[in-house]
Each structure stands twice: as C-alpha cells, then as structure tokens.
XYZ file of C-alpha atoms in Angstrom:
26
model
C -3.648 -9.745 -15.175
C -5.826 -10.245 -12.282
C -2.391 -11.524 -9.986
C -0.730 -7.984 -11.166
C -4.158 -6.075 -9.762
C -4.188 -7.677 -6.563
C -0.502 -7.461 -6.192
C -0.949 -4.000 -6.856
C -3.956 -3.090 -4.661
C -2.067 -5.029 -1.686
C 1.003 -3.006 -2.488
C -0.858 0.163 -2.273
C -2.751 -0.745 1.240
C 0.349 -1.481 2.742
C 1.871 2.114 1.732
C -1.120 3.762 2.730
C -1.221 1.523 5.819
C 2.491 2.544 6.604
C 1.853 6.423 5.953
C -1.311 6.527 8.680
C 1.296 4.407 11.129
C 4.231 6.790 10.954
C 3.378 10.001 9.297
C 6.373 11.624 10.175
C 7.922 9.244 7.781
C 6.863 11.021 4.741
C-alpha cells in the first residue's frame, strides 16, 4: 500500500511539475 502512495505522490509531482513548466499546455 505504501508502493501505491509513493507511486501516486510521484505521479502527482510530476503533473504538477509539468503544468508550472508549460502552462499553456493545460
């Protein structure tokens, strides 16, 4: 359960990494 967090949390930083990079994007 902890591998599905962390998964998660890294999936989440890299979206809200990508949106601050391009924000035109969405």
């Amino acid at each position: 359960m902890q591998i599905f967090l962390l998964i998660l949390s890294l999936a989440m930083g890299a979206y809200l990494f990508t949106a601050l990079l391009w924000p035109e994007r969405f």
